[in-house]
Amino acid sequence: MARGINKVILVGNLGNDPDTKYTQGGMAVTRISLATTSVRKDKDGNQQERTEWHRVVFFGKLGEIAGEYLRKGSQVYVEGSLRYDKYTGQDGVEKYSTDIIADEMQMLGGRGEGGGGGGGNYDRGSRPQRSGGGDAPQQRSAPPSRQSAPQQQRPAPMDDFSDDDIPF
Amino acid sequence: MARGINKVILVGNLGNDPDTKYTQGGMAVTRISLATTSVRKDKDGNQQERTEWHRVVFFGKLGEIAGEYLRKGSQVYVEGSLRYDKYTGQDGVEKYSTDIIADEMQMLGGRGEGGGGGGGNYDRGSRPQRSGGGDAPQQRSAPPSRQSAPQQQRPAPMDDFSDDDIPF
Amino acid sequence: MARGINKVILVGNLGNDPDTKYTQGGMAVTRISLATTSVRKDKDGNQQERTEWHRVVFFGKLGEIAGEYLRKGSQVYVEGSLRYDKYTGQDGVEKYSTDIIADEMQMLGGRGEGGGGGGGNYDRGSRPQRSGGGDAPQQRSAPPSRQSAPQQQRPAPMDDFSDDDIPF
Amino acid sequence: MARGINKVILVGNLGNDPDTKYTQGGMAVTRISLATTSVRKDKDGNQQERTEWHRVVFFGKLGEIAGEYLRKGSQVYVEGSLRYDKYTGQDGVEKYSTDIIADEMQMLGGRGEGGGGGGGNYDRGSRPQRSGGGDAPQQRSAPPSRQSAPQQQRPAPMDDFSDDDIPF
DNA sequence: TTTT
DNA sequence: TTTT
């Protein structure tokens, strides 16, 4: 049982192609660098722009999809949570990192390099369409299915319930 | 593959105790009425209040938890999506309804009747603590106690991955 | 002082061109119909799609911008709040409506009719680029061009403050 | 005109009393440390807890309100955006920090030390209730008002508009 | 009524 | 119908 809400919502563009690695167990871990730009007027009335570069990480199936479909310049919606890490660098100095651990992704109509317009909303429960054997391990045992209650469209009154009255 | 984002985030108080029903298949469907109030100044400089009453629906395990722990007056965080329905009433007239289908819930430190401070964040994947087998009793056992600020930091490298490097 | 959070976040496509009207005081009120589609597997394992049509309303400057730049098919990010209204129709019957009152909008790389890729994030504080003085023409000038990933980092100390250390 | 969405939503508890400082210009800058805890099952089926400590910064009027009403243990809803900074420490080493710049806050029914149950939703446009002269400068010139269109409740049909048809 |  |  958790305590608290830790939610991040981003819409931005990738600064580079995604970087996908695989764990020994074969789980995909894809990282992207995502830019969001905001503007404000400073006290002299000049327009000031500022860009934040977010480090976003996708795990598992979402990592495979992100690695396959996103490209430098792609515009994407990401939902996830903040994770702060502290580690000791090779130089012996303590370092800190901040990542957004994605749990939902929606490709938007980006037209960056490698663009691939398309669209489609994926969450951690989605299965990737990876057809070929590509260059990555990929042998994965049965993935944990995350749907608690599968069901069907609901065109209906609202007072009695069937098992089809579901979340969609 | 979905297209689009449909997300609602609410923090409000219940106007009444939850209403839980069960489908023939045994799935819980809990409905609550949730108030959110906002204020603004009108053009005459007077404070104006306006309250929206949201119809929130919880399905499955989340429905059982909502029915068990929430009460009239409880303050709650809800995340979900909008669903619009059209149906024909008993009077033969077409009617429309708007519901927020919850997929995450966090009980906040409410103090309404039956208050039960408690706290705890549940999503559709959570398992309810329903002890009995029946189809709707309501005897609540001790609510999970409140920690104000538990913690501890997690030191870890970030460049190689094990299968434990997970979404959390 | 308000009580509660009432927040909606949508990414979807317009089903039609926006409808802009003006109040007697000259305030723009723009309405759009926004589609979001989700999918799930029903109990027979078939893909089921469901589309929600959201009624989104933009007031004031945001209403002018929405009316000027959005078109049928445009993909847009909208943030706002839920408002439920009850009124009596001309037929004397009580009716209910649900609207999302927008307070932020971001045009995404849509390619619908009249597409106009464009992009740009506006909130209620933004000033529209309406050049003319009239109360509703619609001749659109050149839309703001698209940058895929502009940036630059901002180096700065964080312990003492000047009046420039602002929210951005 | 901005590009992108950079939004953070947190519900958590303060690890310490807020720290409020004032710029030379008299603007309040309040910092808090906010805990959010999540749980998951590891691969051995054990419950694993993890707490993230978020650095949240409130500027201006919101900073005054946060400094006045929040306390160690308080439960709070915060909405804001991510800001990453890079600076050189006194030891000459480059350091990085991540802050959430708050633009909305809602005190929840917390009961931590100094509790102050209360509730109330404030955004950057809110005026603090600071009555006394306290220990802080505070001389501030005319604050920029952020409401574009003030108005009043709307109990009404939906086809014609008056200047009262407003955002609320 | 959109979109893929 | 809640809450402050």
Short mmCIF file of C-alpha atoms in Angstrom, two decimals, chain A residues 3-160:
data_model
loop_
_atom_site.label_atom_id
_atom_site.label_comp_id
_atom_site.label_asym_id
_atom_site.label_seq_id
_atom_site.Cartn_x
_atom_site.Cartn_y
_atom_site.Cartn_z
CA ARG A 3 1.32 6.67 0.42
CA GLY A 4 1.28 9.64 -1.84
CA ILE A 5 1.04 10.59 -5.47
CA ASN A 6 4.13 11.04 -7.60
CA LYS A 7 3.07 11.85 -11.12
CA VAL A 8 4.75 13.53 -14.05
CA ILE A 9 3.12 14.46 -17.35
CA LEU A 10 5.31 15.59 -20.23
CA VAL A 11 4.81 16.51 -23.85
CA GLY A 12 8.06 17.18 -25.61
CA ASN A 13 10.50 16.27 -28.34
CA LEU A 14 13.38 13.82 -28.26
CA GLY A 15 16.83 15.35 -28.47
CA ASN A 16 18.33 12.12 -29.78
CA ASP A 17 17.41 8.64 -30.82
CA PRO A 18 16.42 6.41 -27.92
CA ASP A 19 19.04 4.28 -26.22
CA THR A 20 17.90 0.74 -25.51
CA LYS A 21 19.78 -1.77 -23.40
CA TYR A 22 18.77 -5.14 -22.07
CA THR A 23 19.16 -6.60 -18.63
CA GLN A 24 20.59 -10.05 -18.19
CA GLY A 25 17.06 -11.24 -17.76
CA GLY A 26 16.20 -9.79 -21.16
CA MET A 27 14.20 -6.79 -20.02
CA ALA A 28 14.44 -3.74 -22.28
CA VAL A 29 15.49 -0.46 -20.67
CA THR A 30 15.12 2.49 -23.01
CA ARG A 31 16.27 5.99 -22.18
CA ILE A 32 15.37 9.18 -23.95
CA SER A 33 16.15 12.83 -23.48
CA LEU A 34 13.01 14.91 -23.78
CA ALA A 35 12.87 18.68 -24.22
CA THR A 36 10.12 20.94 -22.97
CA THR A 37 10.38 24.67 -23.52
CA SER A 38 8.59 27.41 -21.67
CA VAL A 39 8.58 31.14 -21.97
CA ARG A 40 8.04 34.05 -19.72
CA LYS A 41 8.60 37.75 -19.74
CA ASP A 42 11.41 38.90 -17.55
CA LYS A 43 11.16 42.11 -15.55
CA ASP A 44 12.45 44.11 -18.49
CA GLY A 45 9.60 42.83 -20.58
CA ASN A 46 11.77 40.61 -22.75
CA GLN A 47 10.70 37.15 -23.79
CA GLN A 48 12.82 34.55 -22.07
CA GLU A 49 12.92 30.95 -23.19
CA ARG A 50 14.05 28.08 -21.07
CA THR A 51 14.32 24.44 -22.04
CA GLU A 52 14.32 21.56 -19.60
CA TRP A 53 15.85 18.26 -20.66
CA HIS A 54 14.10 15.37 -18.97
CA ARG A 55 15.66 11.93 -18.66
CA VAL A 56 12.88 9.47 -19.25
CA VAL A 57 13.24 5.71 -18.77
CA PHE A 58 10.96 3.03 -20.16
CA PHE A 59 11.11 -0.53 -18.86
CA GLY A 60 10.00 -3.84 -20.27
CA LYS A 61 7.49 -3.88 -23.07
CA LEU A 62 7.16 -0.12 -22.99
CA GLY A 63 10.92 0.05 -23.36
CA GLU A 64 10.77 -2.09 -26.47
CA ILE A 65 8.05 0.03 -28.02
CA ALA A 66 9.81 3.28 -27.18
CA GLY A 67 13.06 1.96 -28.65
CA GLU A 68 11.37 0.83 -31.77
CA TYR A 69 9.08 3.74 -32.60
CA LEU A 70 10.60 6.88 -31.13
CA ARG A 71 13.29 8.83 -32.92
CA LYS A 72 15.23 12.04 -32.54
CA GLY A 73 12.73 14.85 -32.96
CA SER A 74 9.67 12.73 -32.23
CA GLN A 75 6.99 14.44 -30.23
CA VAL A 76 5.68 12.32 -27.41
CA TYR A 77 3.33 12.35 -24.42
CA VAL A 78 4.81 10.64 -21.39
CA GLU A 79 3.30 9.91 -18.03
CA GLY A 80 5.37 8.55 -15.20
CA SER A 81 6.88 9.21 -11.80
CA LEU A 82 9.97 10.87 -10.43
CA ARG A 83 12.86 8.80 -9.15
CA TYR A 84 15.94 10.31 -7.59
CA ASP A 85 19.12 8.29 -7.37
CA LYS A 86 22.39 8.83 -5.59
CA TYR A 87 25.44 6.92 -6.59
CA THR A 88 29.20 7.08 -6.51
CA GLY A 89 30.86 7.87 -9.81
CA GLN A 90 34.04 6.25 -11.06
CA ASP A 91 35.83 9.32 -9.78
CA GLY A 92 34.68 8.44 -6.29
CA VAL A 93 32.39 11.44 -6.10
CA GLU A 94 28.79 11.15 -5.04
CA LYS A 95 26.40 12.04 -7.79
CA TYR A 96 22.69 12.50 -8.11
CA SER A 97 20.37 11.76 -10.92
CA THR A 98 16.71 12.39 -11.56
CA ASP A 99 14.72 10.18 -13.86
CA ILE A 100 11.13 10.00 -14.94
CA ILE A 101 10.07 6.37 -14.92
CA ALA A 102 7.47 6.18 -17.66
CA ASP A 103 4.36 4.12 -17.34
CA GLU A 104 2.42 5.48 -20.25
CA MET A 105 3.42 6.81 -23.62
CA GLN A 106 1.59 8.31 -26.56
CA MET A 107 3.35 9.07 -29.80
CA LEU A 108 2.15 12.34 -31.24
CA GLY A 109 2.18 13.61 -34.76
CA GLY A 110 5.89 14.39 -34.72
CA ARG A 111 7.79 14.98 -37.90
CA GLY A 112 11.33 15.00 -36.63
CA GLU A 113 14.09 12.99 -38.30
CA GLY A 114 13.01 9.45 -38.71
CA GLY A 115 9.71 10.98 -37.88
CA GLY A 116 7.29 8.18 -38.27
CA GLY A 117 4.13 10.05 -37.65
CA GLY A 118 1.77 7.54 -36.34
CA GLY A 119 0.25 7.59 -32.98
CA GLY A 120 -0.83 5.13 -30.46
CA ASN A 121 -1.02 4.97 -26.73
CA TYR A 122 0.86 2.32 -24.85
CA ASP A 123 1.12 1.51 -21.21
CA ARG A 124 3.10 -1.05 -19.27
CA GLY A 125 0.57 -3.70 -20.13
CA SER A 126 0.89 -3.25 -23.90
CA ARG A 127 2.54 -5.83 -26.07
CA PRO A 128 5.05 -4.56 -28.58
CA GLN A 129 4.73 -5.43 -32.24
CA ARG A 130 8.39 -6.45 -32.55
CA SER A 131 8.27 -8.86 -35.40
CA GLY A 132 11.85 -9.57 -36.37
CA GLY A 133 14.55 -10.99 -34.23
CA GLY A 134 16.55 -7.79 -34.34
CA ASP A 135 19.83 -7.42 -32.59
CA ALA A 136 18.74 -7.75 -29.02
CA PRO A 137 18.37 -10.77 -26.79
CA GLN A 138 14.73 -10.65 -26.03
CA GLN A 139 14.09 -14.11 -24.64
CA ARG A 140 11.57 -13.33 -22.00
CA SER A 141 9.57 -15.68 -19.92
CA ALA A 142 5.89 -15.17 -19.36
CA PRO A 143 5.31 -11.49 -18.77
CA PRO A 144 3.10 -10.60 -15.82
CA SER A 145 -0.26 -9.58 -17.23
CA ARG A 146 -1.52 -6.48 -15.59
CA GLN A 147 -5.18 -6.48 -16.45
CA SER A 148 -7.40 -7.37 -13.58
CA ALA A 149 -10.68 -7.43 -15.41
CA PRO A 150 -10.94 -7.71 -19.16
CA GLN A 151 -14.20 -6.79 -20.77
CA GLN A 152 -16.28 -5.09 -23.39
CA GLN A 153 -18.04 -1.96 -24.59
CA ARG A 154 -20.95 -0.73 -22.61
CA PRO A 155 -24.02 0.65 -24.28
CA ALA A 156 -26.37 0.56 -21.37
CA PRO A 157 -28.48 1.98 -18.58
CA MET A 158 -26.79 2.76 -15.32
CA ASP A 159 -28.50 1.01 -12.52
CA ASP A 160 -27.93 -2.67 -12.77
#
